[in-house]
mmCIF file of C-alpha atoms in Angstrom:
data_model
loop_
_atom_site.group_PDB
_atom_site.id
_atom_site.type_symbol
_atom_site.label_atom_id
_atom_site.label_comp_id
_atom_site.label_asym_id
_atom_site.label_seq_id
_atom_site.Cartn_x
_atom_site.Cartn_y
_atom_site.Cartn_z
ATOM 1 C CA UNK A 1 84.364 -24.593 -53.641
ATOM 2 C CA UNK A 2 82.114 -25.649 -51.004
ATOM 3 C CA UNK A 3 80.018 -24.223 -48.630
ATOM 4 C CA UNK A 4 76.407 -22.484 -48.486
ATOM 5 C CA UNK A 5 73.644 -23.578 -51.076
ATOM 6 C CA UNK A 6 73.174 -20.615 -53.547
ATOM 7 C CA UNK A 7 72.418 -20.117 -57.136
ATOM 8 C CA UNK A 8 76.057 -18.858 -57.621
ATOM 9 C CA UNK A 9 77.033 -22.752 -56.407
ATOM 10 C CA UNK A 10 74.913 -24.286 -59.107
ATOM 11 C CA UNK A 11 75.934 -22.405 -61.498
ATOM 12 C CA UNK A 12 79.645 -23.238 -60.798
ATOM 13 C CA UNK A 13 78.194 -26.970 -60.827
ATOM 14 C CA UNK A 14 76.480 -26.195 -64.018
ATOM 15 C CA UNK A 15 79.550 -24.946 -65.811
ATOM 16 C CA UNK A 16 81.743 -27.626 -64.134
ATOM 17 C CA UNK A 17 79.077 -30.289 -66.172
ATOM 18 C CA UNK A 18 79.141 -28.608 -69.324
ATOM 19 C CA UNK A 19 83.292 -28.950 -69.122
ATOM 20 C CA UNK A 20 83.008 -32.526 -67.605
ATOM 21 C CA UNK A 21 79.999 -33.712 -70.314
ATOM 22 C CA UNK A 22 82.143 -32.079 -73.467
ATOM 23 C CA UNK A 23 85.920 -33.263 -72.901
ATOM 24 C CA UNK A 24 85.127 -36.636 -71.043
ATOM 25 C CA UNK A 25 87.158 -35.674 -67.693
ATOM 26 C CA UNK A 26 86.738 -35.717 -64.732
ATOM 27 C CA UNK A 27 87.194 -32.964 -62.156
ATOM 28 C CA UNK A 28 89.063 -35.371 -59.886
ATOM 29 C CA UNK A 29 91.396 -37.109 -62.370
ATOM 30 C CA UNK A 30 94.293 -37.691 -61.332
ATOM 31 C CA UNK A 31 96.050 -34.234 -64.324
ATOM 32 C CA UNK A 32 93.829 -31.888 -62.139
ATOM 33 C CA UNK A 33 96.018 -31.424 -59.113
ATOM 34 C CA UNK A 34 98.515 -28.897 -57.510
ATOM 35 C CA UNK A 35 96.352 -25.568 -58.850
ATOM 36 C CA UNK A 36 95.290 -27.054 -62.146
ATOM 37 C CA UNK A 37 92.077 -27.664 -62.827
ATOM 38 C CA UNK A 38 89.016 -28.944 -65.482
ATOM 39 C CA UNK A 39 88.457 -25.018 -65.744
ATOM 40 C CA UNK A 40 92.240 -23.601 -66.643
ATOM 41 C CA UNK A 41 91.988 -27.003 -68.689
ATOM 42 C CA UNK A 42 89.414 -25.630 -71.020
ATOM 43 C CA UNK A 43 90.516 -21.933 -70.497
ATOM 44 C CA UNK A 44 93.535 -22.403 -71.692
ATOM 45 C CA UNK A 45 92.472 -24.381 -74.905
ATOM 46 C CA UNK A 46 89.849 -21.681 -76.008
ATOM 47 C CA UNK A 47 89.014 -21.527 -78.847
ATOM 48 C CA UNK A 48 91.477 -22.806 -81.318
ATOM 49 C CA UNK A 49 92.631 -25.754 -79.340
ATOM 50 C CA UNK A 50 88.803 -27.144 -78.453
ATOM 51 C CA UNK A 51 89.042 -30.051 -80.732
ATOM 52 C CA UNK A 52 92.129 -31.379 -79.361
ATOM 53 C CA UNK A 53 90.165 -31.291 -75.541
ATOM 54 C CA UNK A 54 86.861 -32.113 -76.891
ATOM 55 C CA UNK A 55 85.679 -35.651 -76.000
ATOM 56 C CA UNK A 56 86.397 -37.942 -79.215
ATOM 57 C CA UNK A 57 82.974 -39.902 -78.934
ATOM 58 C CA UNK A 58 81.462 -36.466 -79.742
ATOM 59 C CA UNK A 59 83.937 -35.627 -82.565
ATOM 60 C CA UNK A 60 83.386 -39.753 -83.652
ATOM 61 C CA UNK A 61 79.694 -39.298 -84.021
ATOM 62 C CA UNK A 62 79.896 -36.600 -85.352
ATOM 63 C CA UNK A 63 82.024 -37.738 -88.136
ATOM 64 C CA UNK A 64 79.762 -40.371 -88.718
ATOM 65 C CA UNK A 65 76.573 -38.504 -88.803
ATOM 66 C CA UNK A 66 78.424 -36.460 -91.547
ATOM 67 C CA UNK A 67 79.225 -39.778 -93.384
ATOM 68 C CA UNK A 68 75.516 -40.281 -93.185
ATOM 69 C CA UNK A 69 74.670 -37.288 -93.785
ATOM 70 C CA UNK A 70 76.397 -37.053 -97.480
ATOM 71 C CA UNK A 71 74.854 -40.183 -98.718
ATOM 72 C CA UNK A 72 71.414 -38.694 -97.906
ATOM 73 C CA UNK A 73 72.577 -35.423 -99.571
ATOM 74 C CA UNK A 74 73.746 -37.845 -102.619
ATOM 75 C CA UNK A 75 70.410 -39.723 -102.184
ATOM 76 C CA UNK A 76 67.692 -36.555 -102.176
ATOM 77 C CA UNK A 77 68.640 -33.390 -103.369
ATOM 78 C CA UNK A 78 66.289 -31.304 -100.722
ATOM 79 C CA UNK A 79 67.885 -27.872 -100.730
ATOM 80 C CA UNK A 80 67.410 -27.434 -96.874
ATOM 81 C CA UNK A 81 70.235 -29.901 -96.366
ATOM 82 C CA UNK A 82 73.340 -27.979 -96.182
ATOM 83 C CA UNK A 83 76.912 -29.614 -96.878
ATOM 84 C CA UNK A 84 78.753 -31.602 -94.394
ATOM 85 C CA UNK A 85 81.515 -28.366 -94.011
ATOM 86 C CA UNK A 86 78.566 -26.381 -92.871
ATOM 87 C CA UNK A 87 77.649 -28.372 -90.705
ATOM 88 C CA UNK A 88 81.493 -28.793 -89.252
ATOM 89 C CA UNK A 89 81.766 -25.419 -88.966
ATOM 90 C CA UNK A 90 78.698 -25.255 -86.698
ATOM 91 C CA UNK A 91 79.778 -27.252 -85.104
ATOM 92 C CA UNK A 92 83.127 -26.124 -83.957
ATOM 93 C CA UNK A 93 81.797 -23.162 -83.507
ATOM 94 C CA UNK A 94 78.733 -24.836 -80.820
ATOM 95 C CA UNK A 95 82.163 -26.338 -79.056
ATOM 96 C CA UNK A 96 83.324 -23.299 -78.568
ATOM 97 C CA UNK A 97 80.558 -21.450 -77.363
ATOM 98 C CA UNK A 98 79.803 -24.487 -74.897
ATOM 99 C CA UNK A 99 83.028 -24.672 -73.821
ATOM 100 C CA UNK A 100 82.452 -20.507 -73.054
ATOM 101 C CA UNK A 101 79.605 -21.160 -71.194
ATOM 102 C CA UNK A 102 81.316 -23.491 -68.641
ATOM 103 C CA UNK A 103 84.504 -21.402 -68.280
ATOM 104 C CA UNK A 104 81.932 -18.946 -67.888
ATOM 105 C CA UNK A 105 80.030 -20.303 -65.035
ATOM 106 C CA UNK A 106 83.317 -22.051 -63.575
ATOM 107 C CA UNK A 107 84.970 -19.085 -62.620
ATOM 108 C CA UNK A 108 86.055 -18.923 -59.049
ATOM 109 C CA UNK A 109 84.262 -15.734 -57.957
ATOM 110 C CA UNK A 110 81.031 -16.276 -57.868
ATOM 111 C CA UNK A 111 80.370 -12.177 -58.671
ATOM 112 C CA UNK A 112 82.017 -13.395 -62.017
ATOM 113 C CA UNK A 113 80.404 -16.012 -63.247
ATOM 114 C CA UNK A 114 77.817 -16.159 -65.943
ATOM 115 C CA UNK A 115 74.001 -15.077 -64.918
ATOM 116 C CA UNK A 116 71.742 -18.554 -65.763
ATOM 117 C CA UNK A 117 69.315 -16.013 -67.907
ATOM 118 C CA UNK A 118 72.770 -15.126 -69.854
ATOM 119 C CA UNK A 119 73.044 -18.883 -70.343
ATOM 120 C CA UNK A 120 69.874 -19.514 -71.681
ATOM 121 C CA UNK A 121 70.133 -17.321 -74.214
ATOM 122 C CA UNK A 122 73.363 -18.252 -75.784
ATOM 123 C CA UNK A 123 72.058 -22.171 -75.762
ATOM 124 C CA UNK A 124 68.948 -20.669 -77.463
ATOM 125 C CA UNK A 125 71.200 -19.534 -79.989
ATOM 126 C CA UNK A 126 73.513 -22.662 -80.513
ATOM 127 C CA UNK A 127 70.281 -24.544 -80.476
ATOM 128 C CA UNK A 128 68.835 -22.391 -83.853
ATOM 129 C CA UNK A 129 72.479 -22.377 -84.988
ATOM 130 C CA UNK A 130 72.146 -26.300 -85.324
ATOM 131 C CA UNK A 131 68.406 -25.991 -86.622
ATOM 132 C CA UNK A 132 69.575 -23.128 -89.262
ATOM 133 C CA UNK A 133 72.497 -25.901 -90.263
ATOM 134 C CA UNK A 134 70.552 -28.397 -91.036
ATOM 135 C CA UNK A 135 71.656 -30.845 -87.881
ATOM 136 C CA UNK A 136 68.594 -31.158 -86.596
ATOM 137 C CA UNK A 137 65.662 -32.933 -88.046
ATOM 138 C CA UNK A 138 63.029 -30.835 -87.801
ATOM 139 C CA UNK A 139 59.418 -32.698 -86.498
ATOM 140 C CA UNK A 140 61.095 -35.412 -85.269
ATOM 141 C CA UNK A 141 63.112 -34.042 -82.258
ATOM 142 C CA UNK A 142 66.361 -35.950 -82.915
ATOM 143 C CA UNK A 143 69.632 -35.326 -84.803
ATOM 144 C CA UNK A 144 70.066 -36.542 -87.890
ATOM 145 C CA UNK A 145 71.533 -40.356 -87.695
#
């Protein structure tokens, strides 16, 4: 990659982020050389193999917001709180899409990659995915903790 400025370029970048921010690598690590890269990296672990690439802080957090989770569930008995296998399964299933979206935008012909309206969208619907499964705290713009 390299070159002229264009919205095709940042949206390479963009999807090149997304895999970066969600497995914890690098681009330029030292596993990413001789035709491999981040890209065939998370390519090739779609979609059943994403929690074995997926960062561990995220999958650690997440197990501990779950933790957390269940003793508020055991503590209030709102009805709007879904269980913690919901929520898992949302979760896997935001991985995934993520991971989509920056194989997506990371492919090497710029004709092929992902249009940023296209992108939008499908966060739009991870985002009410996580709402709908009771991750989010609603009015108080953080995850539950």
């Amino acid at each position: 990659m390299g070159g002229n400025v264009s919205t095709a370029g940042d949206v390479y970048s963009f999807g090149i982020l997304l895999l970066e921010m969600f497995t914890g690598k690098r681009p330029t690590e030292d596993m990413f050389k001789d035709g491999f890269y981040l890209h065939e990296f998370v390519k090739m672990a779609l979609p059943d193999q994403i929690l074995e690439i997926a960062d561990m802080r995220l999958l650690e957090e997440q197990k501990e917001e779950q933790e957390q989770d269940q003793e508020i569930e055991e503590e209030i008995a709102f009805s709007h709180i879904r269980s913690p296998e919901v929520k898992r399964g949302s979760v896997f299933r935001c991985l995934v899409s993520l991971f989509g979206i920056g194989v997506a935008c990371s492919v090497e012909s710029p004709r092929e990659r992902m249009l940023m309206k296209d992108v939008v969208n499908k966060m739009h619907v991870m985002r009410d995915m996580f709402l709908g499964a009771g991750i989010y705290r609603e009015g108080r713009n953080e995850t539950l903790r």
